[in-house]
């Protein structure tokens, strides 16, 4: 059994079968896959990870006349900016 490995369904890492049960219990309790980069991240650090790694450069604002175009990786929205002089 020394050379046997199993893939963890939570973090998708290859783990030695001898340690799999302990790894899986720890992994399910403390880690989550980031939906953007699919890297295992501690649950307690997910917000910080997303803000530092993915939020920067995700939204661009272009001023065009009386509207702001917000371009994200998921959608494009126009918002009225009549309050911008």
Coordinates of N, CA and C in Angstrom, one line a residue:
X1 N 0.8 -1.2 0.0 CA 0.0 0.0 0.0 C 0.9 1.3 0.0
X2 N 2.2 1.1 0.1 CA 3.0 2.2 0.2 C 3.0 3.1 -1.0
X3 N 2.9 2.6 -2.2 CA 2.9 3.4 -3.4 C 1.5 3.8 -3.9
X4 N 0.5 3.4 -3.1 CA -0.9 3.8 -3.6 C -1.3 5.2 -3.2
X5 N -1.9 5.9 -4.1 CA -2.4 7.2 -3.9 C -3.8 7.4 -4.3
X6 N -4.5 8.3 -3.7 CA -5.9 8.6 -4.0 C -6.0 10.1 -4.2
X7 N -6.9 10.6 -5.1 CA -7.1 12.0 -5.3 C -8.2 12.5 -4.4
X8 N -7.9 13.5 -3.7 CA -8.8 14.2 -2.8 C -9.9 14.9 -3.6
X9 N -11.1 14.6 -3.3 CA -12.2 15.2 -4.0 C -12.4 16.7 -3.7
X10 N -11.8 17.1 -2.6 CA -12.0 18.5 -2.2 C -10.9 19.4 -2.8
X11 N -9.6 19.0 -2.6 CA -8.5 19.9 -3.1 C -7.9 19.4 -4.4
X12 N -8.3 18.2 -4.8 CA -7.8 17.5 -6.1 C -6.3 17.2 -6.0
X13 N -5.8 17.1 -4.9 CA -4.4 16.7 -4.7 C -4.3 15.2 -4.6
X14 N -3.1 14.6 -5.0 CA -2.9 13.2 -4.9 C -2.3 13.0 -3.5
X15 N -2.9 12.1 -2.8 CA -2.5 11.9 -1.4 C -2.2 10.4 -1.2
X16 N -1.2 10.1 -0.4 CA -0.9 8.7 -0.1 C -2.0 8.0 0.6
X17 N -2.4 6.8 0.1 CA -3.6 6.1 0.6 C -3.5 6.0 2.2
X18 N -2.3 5.8 2.7 CA -2.1 5.6 4.1 C -2.6 6.8 4.9
X19 N -2.5 8.0 4.3 CA -2.8 9.2 5.0 C -4.1 9.9 4.5
X20 N -4.8 9.2 3.6 CA -5.9 9.8 2.9 C -7.1 10.2 3.8
X21 N -7.4 9.3 4.7 CA -8.6 9.5 5.7 C -8.3 10.8 6.5
X22 N -7.1 10.9 7.0 CA -6.7 12.0 7.9 C -6.7 13.3 7.0
X23 N -6.1 13.2 5.8 CA -6.0 14.3 4.9 C -7.4 14.8 4.5
X24 N -8.3 13.9 4.2 CA -9.6 14.3 3.7 C -10.4 15.0 4.9
X25 N -10.3 14.5 6.1 CA -11.0 15.1 7.2 C -10.5 16.5 7.4
X26 N -9.2 16.7 7.4 CA -8.6 18.1 7.5 C -9.0 19.0 6.4
X27 N -8.9 18.5 5.2 CA -9.1 19.2 4.0 C -10.6 19.7 3.9
X28 N -11.5 18.9 4.2 CA -12.9 19.2 4.1 C -13.2 20.3 5.2
X29 N -12.5 20.2 6.3 CA -12.8 21.2 7.4 C -12.2 22.5 7.1
X30 N -11.0 22.6 6.5 CA -10.3 23.8 6.5 C -10.1 24.4 5.1
X31 N -10.2 23.7 4.0 CA -9.9 24.2 2.7 C -11.1 24.2 1.8
X32 N -11.0 25.1 0.8 CA -12.0 25.3 -0.2 C -11.3 25.6 -1.5
X33 N -11.9 25.1 -2.7 CA -11.3 25.5 -4.0 C -11.7 26.9 -4.4
X34 N -10.8 27.7 -4.8 CA -11.1 29.0 -5.3 C -11.8 28.8 -6.6
X35 N -13.0 29.5 -6.8 CA -13.7 29.3 -8.0 C -13.1 30.0 -9.2
X36 N -12.1 30.9 -9.0 CA -11.4 31.6 -10.1 C -10.2 30.8 -10.6
X37 N -9.3 30.4 -9.7 CA -8.1 29.7 -10.1 C -8.0 28.2 -9.7
X38 N -9.1 27.8 -9.0 CA -9.2 26.4 -8.6 C -8.0 25.9 -7.8
X39 N -7.4 26.8 -7.0 CA -6.4 26.4 -6.1 C -7.0 26.2 -4.7
X40 N -6.5 25.2 -3.9 CA -7.1 25.0 -2.6 C -6.6 26.2 -1.7
X41 N -7.5 26.8 -1.0 CA -7.3 28.0 -0.2 C -7.9 27.7 1.2
X42 N -7.2 28.1 2.3 CA -7.9 28.0 3.6 C -9.2 28.8 3.6
X43 N -10.2 28.2 4.2 CA -11.5 28.9 4.2 C -11.4 30.3 4.9
X44 N -10.6 30.4 5.9 CA -10.4 31.6 6.6 C -9.7 32.7 5.8
X45 N -9.1 32.3 4.7 CA -8.3 33.3 3.9 C -8.9 33.5 2.5
X46 N -10.1 33.0 2.3 CA -10.7 33.0 0.9 C -10.9 34.5 0.5
X47 N -11.5 35.3 1.4 CA -11.8 36.7 1.0 C -10.6 37.4 0.7
X48 N -9.6 37.3 1.5 CA -8.3 37.9 1.3 C -7.6 37.4 0.0
X49 N -7.7 36.1 -0.3 CA -7.1 35.6 -1.5 C -7.8 36.2 -2.7
X50 N -9.1 36.2 -2.7 CA -9.8 36.7 -3.8 C -9.5 38.2 -4.1
X51 N -9.5 39.0 -3.0 CA -9.2 40.4 -3.2 C -7.8 40.7 -3.7
X52 N -6.8 39.9 -3.2 CA -5.4 40.1 -3.6 C -5.1 39.5 -4.9
X53 N -5.7 38.4 -5.3 CA -5.3 37.7 -6.5 C -6.2 37.9 -7.7
X54 N -7.5 38.2 -7.4 CA -8.4 38.2 -8.5 C -9.2 39.5 -8.7
X55 N -9.4 40.3 -7.7 CA -10.1 41.5 -7.8 C -9.4 42.6 -8.5
X56 N -8.1 42.7 -8.3 CA -7.3 43.7 -9.0 C -7.3 43.4 -10.5
X57 N -7.7 44.4 -11.3 CA -7.7 44.3 -12.7 C -9.0 43.6 -13.2
X58 N -9.9 43.2 -12.4 CA -11.1 42.6 -12.8 C -12.1 43.5 -13.4
X59 N -12.2 44.7 -12.8 CA -13.2 45.7 -13.2 C -12.5 46.9 -13.8
X60 N -12.9 47.3 -15.0 CA -12.3 48.5 -15.6 C -13.5 49.4 -15.8
X61 N -13.3 50.7 -15.6 CA -14.3 51.7 -15.8 C -13.8 52.6 -16.9
X62 N -14.7 52.8 -17.9 CA -14.4 53.7 -19.0 C -15.5 54.7 -19.0
X63 N -15.1 56.0 -18.9 CA -16.1 57.0 -19.0 C -16.4 57.3 -20.4
X64 N -17.7 57.3 -20.8 CA -18.1 57.6 -22.1 C -19.3 58.5 -22.0
X65 N -19.1 59.8 -22.3 CA -20.2 60.7 -22.2 C -20.9 60.7 -20.9
X66 N -22.1 60.3 -20.9 CA -22.9 60.4 -19.7 C -23.1 59.0 -19.0
X67 N -22.4 58.0 -19.4 CA -22.5 56.7 -18.8 C -21.2 56.1 -18.5
X68 N -21.1 55.2 -17.6 CA -19.9 54.5 -17.2 C -20.1 53.1 -17.7
X69 N -19.2 52.5 -18.4 CA -19.3 51.2 -18.8 C -18.4 50.4 -17.9
X70 N -19.0 49.4 -17.2 CA -18.2 48.6 -16.3 C -18.0 47.2 -16.9
X71 N -16.8 46.8 -17.2 CA -16.5 45.6 -17.8 C -15.9 44.6 -16.8
X72 N -16.6 43.5 -16.6 CA -16.1 42.5 -15.7 C -15.9 41.2 -16.6
X73 N -15.3 40.2 -16.0 CA -15.1 39.0 -16.7 C -16.4 38.2 -16.9
X74 N -17.5 38.6 -16.2 CA -18.7 37.9 -16.4 C -19.8 38.7 -17.1
X75 N -19.7 40.0 -17.0 CA -20.8 40.7 -17.7 C -20.4 42.1 -18.0
X76 N -21.2 42.8 -18.8 CA -21.0 44.2 -19.1 C -22.3 44.9 -18.7
X77 N -22.1 46.0 -17.9 CA -23.3 46.7 -17.4 C -23.1 48.2 -17.7
X78 N -24.1 48.9 -18.1 CA -24.1 50.4 -18.2 C -24.8 51.0 -17.1
X79 N -24.2 52.0 -16.5 CA -24.9 52.7 -15.4 C -24.9 54.1 -15.7
X80 N -26.0 54.8 -15.5 CA -26.2 56.2 -15.7 C -25.3 57.0 -14.8
X81 N -24.6 57.9 -15.3 CA -23.7 58.7 -14.5 C -24.1 60.2 -14.6
X82 N -25.4 60.5 -14.7 CA -25.8 61.9 -14.8 C -25.4 62.7 -13.7
X83 N -25.1 62.1 -12.5 CA -24.6 62.9 -11.4 C -23.1 63.3 -11.5
X84 N -22.4 62.7 -12.5 CA -21.0 63.1 -12.7 C -21.0 64.3 -13.7
X85 N -20.4 65.3 -13.2 CA -20.5 66.6 -14.0 C -19.4 66.6 -15.0

